[in-house]
Amino acid sequence: MEWFPRPPKPSWSSSAFSAVRWDPTVGRSSLRPSTAGRPTMPSPDATESTPQPPYTQPPYTFEPTTDSGLLREEFGELAEGTETGRQATIAGRLMLRRVQGKLAFGTLQDSAGRIQLFAPSKETPRFTAFCDLNLGDWIGVTGEVMTTRKGELSVKVQEWTLLAPTRRSFPDKWHGISDPDTRFRQRYVDLWVTPESREVFILRSRVISLMRRWLEDRNFMEVETPIFHPIPGGAAARPFTTHHNALDQELFLRIAPELYLKRLTVAGLERVFEIGRVFRNEGISPRHNPEFTMLELYQAYADYSDMMELVENLVTFLALELHGTTSLQYGGRDIELAAPWRRATMEELIAEHAGISIDLSTPIDELRSLAEGFGIPVKPSYGPGKLILEIYEKTTESALWGPVFVTDYPKEVSPLSRDHRDKPGYTERFEAIVAGRELCNAFSELIDPVEQRARMEDQVAQRDAGDDEAMVVDEDYLRAMEYGLPPTGGLGIGIDRLVMLLADVPSIRDVVLFPTLRPEQI
RNA sequence: GCGCCUCUAGCUCAAUUGGCAGAGCAACGGACUCUUAAUCCGCAGGUUCUGGGUUCAAGUCCCAGGGGGCGCACCA
């Protein structure tokens, strides 16, 4: 994605992340108002004796005819000293300025990149005021497209206007901002001084756009379901709570859209998807933000094998569209995303990585002592399925580089998944692990309302036993199921983690525009 | 929640065994008609995160608190 000319400084590859640019030990501070006077912005009590050009109200609109990217596309290969005779109007932020006396150069940044401004005093109106512009000011410029004697493509400043002054000091024009706290809190500064940061969010936007298109091409219909849930459900997580005054009712911010989307499958919408925010009242870490974005989709008449094919094909498509290849790097390590991905059962993978052979027929005492041997705090309520899952997560999951589909989860830990067609006690559920992280969770959906009620009641028992992430009984969902949920494959993908993978960044805060932080004391 | 690290000018960073708190960029004043982080001269800029303590003397050492980063726990 060469929309931005990279300055010759340390790259932002993930290895440079912590070592060079994002060293967490570097200083912190906040951008404070510039105390310097602004000649273009006299204070209210400035007198008429102030020898500065009068501040004029910026225009309400401005109409650029082109941008830096289009200019580079059209005029990128001009020889030195070319005068094209073509006029251009561009707008953006002044990022650099080099005044030579009667000749000035500037660097303008717009959403497509940067381009040089060429301002000779003989042709640039209000030349002194132009030279007095501050870094960060928004300006609009009209003039001839040309190249300098050194061959730099430029727009000659033959007309210009101040669109908005900046009243705060520009960050270091070479180093930008490196303090992570400032980058997250003042993302508006980070985005225009850190090209790599913009690149990540542009990539994120493209991921979601491409995903929509891909799903729509396969006859999936996008829907929106409630974010306020009277009963939290569809995942195991603590919810945020809120209150509706007129109804005088407690409401929960959704932890997953799952149960509403499956109601729509009952309704006959055979292929639905939703891309939206979900909220989980859990810890914050480089891989967890309390609000994050999920893609969930449901496909009638499909099972979990179909979901595996869908995931690997979708991710392959995204990698090819965004990078032109499925051979990527993450954190300096190679990863091959081309379909098909490996499929292996949880127990096979435990055998590979922990060197132990266990399954649901293993005596529970043996499972308990194995788990304790791995340092897992075992609760008495844990059955064999939960113990196997705990052992998998402790010994195996983070060691999987993948991509790999981890299949056949124990029924005990999968309250919404359908029984495995061949293996009693297991479900047709899988997670895809890529770069040691869960990318998605999917299953052949449980369609039997009697079985679903039993599973929900079991969850309630676990909740009563102290598990505050266990689900509760959702009577309306059970009623919907009683009308008949067809065989259905369902899938949830964490968009943030997918973007982290595709953008090769190490923290979820690098892909969330405004991550959750403690309030700043200003 | 626990542990480790960190916080100095608007930004990026210095400050030796505890000994006058500094530089570059930005800003401000000046010089300069082909620069590319322009260059050169000058000026100004500080609650060293906060509050205690030790000391003749604290950015530096100690205690408590706050923000942030990372790890652990949690998060299927």
Coordinates of C-alpha atoms (C1' of nucleotides) in Angstrom, one line a residue, chain B:
Chain B
rG1 C1' -5.9 -7.7 41.3
rC2 C1' -0.2 -9.1 41.5
rG3 C1' 5.0 -8.3 39.6
rC4 C1' 8.7 -5.7 36.7
rC5 C1' 9.8 -1.3 34.0
rU6 C1' 8.7 3.8 33.1
rC7 C1' 7.2 9.3 33.7
rU8 C1' 12.5 15.6 32.7
rA9 C1' 10.4 22.0 28.0
rG10 C1' 4.8 21.7 23.1
rC11 C1' 7.6 17.1 20.7
rU12 C1' 12.1 13.7 20.7
rC13 C1' 15.7 12.9 24.2
rA14 C1' 20.3 14.2 27.7
rA15 C1' 21.9 15.1 32.8
rU16 C1' 28.7 10.9 35.6
rU17 C1' 29.4 8.5 42.6
rG18 C1' 23.5 12.6 45.1
rG19 C1' 26.6 18.6 43.4
rC20 C1' 24.0 25.2 39.3
rA21 C1' 18.2 21.0 34.8
rG22 C1' 20.6 20.7 29.1
rA23 C1' 20.3 19.8 23.6
rG24 C1' 17.7 19.1 18.9
rC25 C1' 13.0 20.2 16.7
rA26 C1' 8.7 23.3 17.3
rA27 C1' 7.6 28.5 18.8
rC28 C1' 9.5 33.7 18.8
rG29 C1' 13.2 37.7 16.3
rG30 C1' 16.7 38.0 12.2
rA31 C1' 19.7 36.3 7.3
rC32 C1' 19.0 33.6 2.9
rU33 C1' 15.6 32.5 -4.7
rC34 C1' 15.9 25.2 -5.6
rU35 C1' 15.0 23.3 -0.4
rU36 C1' 13.9 17.9 0.9
rA37 C1' 14.2 16.6 9.0
rA38 C1' 17.1 23.1 4.6
rU39 C1' 21.1 25.9 6.8
rC40 C1' 23.1 30.0 9.8
rC41 C1' 22.7 33.8 14.0
rG42 C1' 19.8 35.2 18.2
rC43 C1' 15.8 34.8 22.0
rA44 C1' 12.7 32.4 25.1
rG45 C1' 10.8 28.1 27.1
rG46 C1' 10.6 23.8 33.5
rU47 C1' 5.4 22.1 39.7
rU48 C1' 11.8 16.9 36.5
rC49 C1' 3.8 13.1 37.3
rU50 C1' 1.9 14.2 42.7
rG51 C1' 2.7 14.1 48.1
rG52 C1' 5.9 12.9 52.0
rG53 C1' 11.0 11.4 53.8
rU54 C1' 16.6 10.9 54.1
rU55 C1' 20.6 14.6 53.1
rC56 C1' 24.6 20.4 53.6
rA57 C1' 22.5 19.2 48.8
rA58 C1' 17.5 15.0 45.4
rG59 C1' 15.6 14.6 38.3
rU60 C1' 18.9 10.9 40.8
rC61 C1' 18.1 7.5 47.1
rC62 C1' 13.5 5.8 50.4
rC63 C1' 8.0 5.5 51.3
rA64 C1' 2.9 6.4 49.5
rG65 C1' -0.2 7.7 45.5
rG66 C1' -1.3 8.6 40.0
rG67 C1' -0.7 7.7 34.5
rG68 C1' 1.3 4.4 30.9
rG69 C1' 3.9 -0.2 29.0
rC70 C1' 4.9 -5.4 29.5
rG71 C1' 4.2 -10.0 32.0
rC72 C1' 1.0 -13.0 35.2
rA73 C1' -4.1 -13.7 36.7
rC74 C1' -8.7 -12.9 34.3
rC75 C1' -10.6 -13.2 29.3
rA76 C1' -13.8 -20.5 26.7

